Short mmCIF file of C-alpha atoms in Angstrom, two decimals:
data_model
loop_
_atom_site.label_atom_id
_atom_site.label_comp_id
_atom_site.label_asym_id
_atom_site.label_seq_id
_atom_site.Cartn_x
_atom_site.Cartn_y
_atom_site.Cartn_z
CA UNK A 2 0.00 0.00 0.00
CA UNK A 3 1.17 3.24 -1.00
CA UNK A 4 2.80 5.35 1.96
CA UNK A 5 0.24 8.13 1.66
CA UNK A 6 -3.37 6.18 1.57
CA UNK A 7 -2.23 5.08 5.18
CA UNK A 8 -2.16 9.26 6.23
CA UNK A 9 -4.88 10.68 8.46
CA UNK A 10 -6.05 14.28 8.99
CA UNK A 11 -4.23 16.20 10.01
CA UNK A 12 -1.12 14.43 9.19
CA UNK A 13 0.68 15.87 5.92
CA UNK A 14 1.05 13.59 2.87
CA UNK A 15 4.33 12.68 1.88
CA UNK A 16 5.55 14.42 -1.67
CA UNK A 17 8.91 16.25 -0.82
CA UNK A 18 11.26 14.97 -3.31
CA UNK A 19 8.89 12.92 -5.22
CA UNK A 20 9.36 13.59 -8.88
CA UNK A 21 6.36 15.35 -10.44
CA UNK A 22 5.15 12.27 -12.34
CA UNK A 23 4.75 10.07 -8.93
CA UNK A 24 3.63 13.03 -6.95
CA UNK A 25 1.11 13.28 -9.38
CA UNK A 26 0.27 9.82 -8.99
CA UNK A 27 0.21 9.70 -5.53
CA UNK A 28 -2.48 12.42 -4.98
CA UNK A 29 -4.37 11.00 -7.63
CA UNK A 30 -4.90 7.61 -5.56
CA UNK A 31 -5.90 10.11 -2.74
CA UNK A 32 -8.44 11.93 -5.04
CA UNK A 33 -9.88 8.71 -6.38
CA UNK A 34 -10.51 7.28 -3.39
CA UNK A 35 -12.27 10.43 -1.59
CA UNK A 36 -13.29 12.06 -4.07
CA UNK A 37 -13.58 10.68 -7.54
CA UNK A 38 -14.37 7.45 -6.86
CA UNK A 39 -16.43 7.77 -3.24
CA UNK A 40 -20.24 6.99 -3.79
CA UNK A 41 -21.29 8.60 -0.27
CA UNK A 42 -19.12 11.75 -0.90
CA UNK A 43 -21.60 14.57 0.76
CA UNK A 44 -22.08 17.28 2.65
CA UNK A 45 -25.07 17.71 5.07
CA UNK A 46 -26.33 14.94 3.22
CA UNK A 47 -26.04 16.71 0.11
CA UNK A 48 -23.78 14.61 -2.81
CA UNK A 49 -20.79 16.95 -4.15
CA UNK A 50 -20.22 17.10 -7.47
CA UNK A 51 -17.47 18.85 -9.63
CA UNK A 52 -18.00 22.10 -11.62
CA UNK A 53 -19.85 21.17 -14.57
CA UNK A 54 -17.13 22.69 -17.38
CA UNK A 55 -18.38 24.51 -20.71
CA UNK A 56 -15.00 24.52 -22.89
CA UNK A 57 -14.91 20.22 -23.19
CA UNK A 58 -12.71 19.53 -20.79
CA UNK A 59 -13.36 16.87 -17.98
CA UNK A 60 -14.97 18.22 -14.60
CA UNK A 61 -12.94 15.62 -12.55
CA UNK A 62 -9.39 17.04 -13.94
CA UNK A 63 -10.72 20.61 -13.33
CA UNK A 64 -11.37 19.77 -9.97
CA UNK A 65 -8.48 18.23 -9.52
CA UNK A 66 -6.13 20.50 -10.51
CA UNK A 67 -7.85 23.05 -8.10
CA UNK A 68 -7.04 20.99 -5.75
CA UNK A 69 -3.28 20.59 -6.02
CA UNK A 70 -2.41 23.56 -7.90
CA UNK A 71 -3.29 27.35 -7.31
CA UNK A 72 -3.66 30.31 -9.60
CA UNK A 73 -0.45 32.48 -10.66
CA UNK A 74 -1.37 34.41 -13.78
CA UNK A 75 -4.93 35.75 -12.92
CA UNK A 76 -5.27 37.17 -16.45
CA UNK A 77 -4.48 33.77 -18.49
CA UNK A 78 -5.64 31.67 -15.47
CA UNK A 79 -2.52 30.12 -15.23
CA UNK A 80 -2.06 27.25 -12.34
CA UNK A 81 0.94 25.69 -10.99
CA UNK A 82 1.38 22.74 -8.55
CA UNK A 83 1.00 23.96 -4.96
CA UNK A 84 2.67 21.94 -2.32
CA UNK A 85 -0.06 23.60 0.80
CA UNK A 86 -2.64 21.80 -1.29
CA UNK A 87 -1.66 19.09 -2.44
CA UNK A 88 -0.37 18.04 1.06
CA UNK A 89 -3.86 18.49 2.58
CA UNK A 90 -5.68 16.65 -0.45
CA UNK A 91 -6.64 13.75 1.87
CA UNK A 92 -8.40 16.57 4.55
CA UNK A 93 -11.05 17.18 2.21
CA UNK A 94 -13.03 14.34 3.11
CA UNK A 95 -12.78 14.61 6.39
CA UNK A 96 -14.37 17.82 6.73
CA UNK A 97 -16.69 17.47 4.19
CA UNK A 98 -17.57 14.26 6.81
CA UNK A 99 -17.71 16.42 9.69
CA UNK A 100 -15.13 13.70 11.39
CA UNK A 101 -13.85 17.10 13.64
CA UNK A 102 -16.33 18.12 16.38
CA UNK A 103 -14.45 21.03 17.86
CA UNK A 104 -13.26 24.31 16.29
CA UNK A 105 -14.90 24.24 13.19
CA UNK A 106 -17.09 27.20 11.11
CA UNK A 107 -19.74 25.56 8.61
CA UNK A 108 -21.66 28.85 6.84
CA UNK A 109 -23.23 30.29 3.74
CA UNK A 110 -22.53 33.65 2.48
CA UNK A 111 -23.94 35.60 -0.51
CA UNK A 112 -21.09 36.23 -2.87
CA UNK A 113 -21.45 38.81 -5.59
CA UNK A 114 -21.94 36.32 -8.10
CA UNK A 115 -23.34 33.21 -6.30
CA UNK A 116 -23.39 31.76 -3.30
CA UNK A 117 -20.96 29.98 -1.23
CA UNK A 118 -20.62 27.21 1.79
CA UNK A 119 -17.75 27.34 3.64
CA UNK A 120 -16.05 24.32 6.07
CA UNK A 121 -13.66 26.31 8.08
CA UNK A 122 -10.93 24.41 10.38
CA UNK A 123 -10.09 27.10 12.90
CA UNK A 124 -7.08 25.33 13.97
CA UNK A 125 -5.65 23.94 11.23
CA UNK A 126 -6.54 27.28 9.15
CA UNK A 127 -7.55 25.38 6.15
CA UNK A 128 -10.84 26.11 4.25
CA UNK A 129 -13.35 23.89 1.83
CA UNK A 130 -15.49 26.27 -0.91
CA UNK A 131 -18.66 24.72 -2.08
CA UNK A 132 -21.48 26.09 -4.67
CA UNK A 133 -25.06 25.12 -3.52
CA UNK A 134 -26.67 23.81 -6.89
CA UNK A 135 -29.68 25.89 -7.56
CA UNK A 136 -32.02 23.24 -7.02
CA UNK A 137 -31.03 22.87 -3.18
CA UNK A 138 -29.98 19.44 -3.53
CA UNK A 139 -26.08 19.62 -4.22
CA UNK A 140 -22.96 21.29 -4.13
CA UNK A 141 -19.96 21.55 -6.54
CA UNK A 142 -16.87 21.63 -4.79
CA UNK A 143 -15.05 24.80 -6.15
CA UNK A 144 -11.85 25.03 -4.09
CA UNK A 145 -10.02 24.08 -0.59
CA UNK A 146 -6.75 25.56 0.57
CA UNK A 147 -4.66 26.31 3.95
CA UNK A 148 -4.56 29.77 4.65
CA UNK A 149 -1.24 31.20 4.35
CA UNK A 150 0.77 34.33 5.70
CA UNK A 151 -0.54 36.95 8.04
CA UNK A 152 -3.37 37.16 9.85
CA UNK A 153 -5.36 38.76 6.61
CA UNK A 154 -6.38 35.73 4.67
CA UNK A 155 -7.63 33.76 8.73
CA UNK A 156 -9.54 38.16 9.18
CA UNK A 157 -11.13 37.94 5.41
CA UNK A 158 -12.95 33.88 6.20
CA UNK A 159 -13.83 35.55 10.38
CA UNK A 160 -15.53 38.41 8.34
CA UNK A 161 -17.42 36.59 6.18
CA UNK A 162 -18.10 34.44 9.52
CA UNK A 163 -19.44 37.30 11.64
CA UNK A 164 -20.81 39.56 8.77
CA UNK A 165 -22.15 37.84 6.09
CA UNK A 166 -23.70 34.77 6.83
CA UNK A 167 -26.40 33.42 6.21
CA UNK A 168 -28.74 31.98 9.13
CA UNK A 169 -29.17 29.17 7.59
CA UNK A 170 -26.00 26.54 5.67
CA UNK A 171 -27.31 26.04 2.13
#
């Protein structure tokens, strides 16, 4: 068995040193087996789905690469691998699970152009973005990262938190 199926939140998966092509196999195992492949993937008993994409390509390598890589060029939408990520891959399901009972934000906010469910992990600093599908039923999951740097990014999710939510998780 591959070194990093056996990892559990919040342990960090192994890639250091790995060269790209069995790093990239590695977190694919992970992402099968949570994400891709996981018939009771949900949220609030809601199944999560991948943005639907318009331009051809395949939702599941959209998704992905969100996952493991993070934007550099805003203007061409340019991503690159991201180590933060892709270390965390396997935390995704566990959240989405709601395996941790303590220290945890679960909200809805209305964004400008849709809205959004966060999973926060206070401790850990590491968020989960999902879309509520119109019809109430679903959610794609857009994003999840670990908040880096200064305070700023951990002020910008409390704001939302204490200022924008919704009463209700969507």
């Amino acid at each position: 068995m591959p070194l990093n199926l056996t990892k559990k939140y919040n342990d960090l998966l192994d890639l250091l040193g790995m060269p790209e092509k069995q790093r990239t196999e590695s977190l694919r195992i992970i992402f099968n087996r949570d994400i891709e492949n996981n018939p009771s993937f949900t949220f609030n008993g809601k199944p999560i789905y991948p943005t639907p994409m318009e331009d051809g390509r395949i939702a599941m390598e959209n998704l992905f690469n969100h996952l493991t890589r993070k934007e550099v060029d805003k203007d061409i939408h340019h991503r690159e691998f991201d180590m933060s990520r892709s270390q965390r891959l396997h935390w995704i399901r566990h959240h989405v699970e709601q395996r941790k009972p303590d220290n945890m934000l679960y909200f809805s906010v209305a964004e400008p152009r849709a809205y959004r469910t966060y999973i926060y992990d206070i401790d850990e600093k590491y968020v989960i973005v999902l879309e509520p599908r119109r019809s109430g039923t679903a959610y794609y999951l857009l994003t999840a990262y670990h908040l880096e740097g200064k305070d700023a990014a951990r002020n910008k999710i409390m704001s939302k938190y204490n200022r924008r939510r919704l009463p209700y998780i969507l």
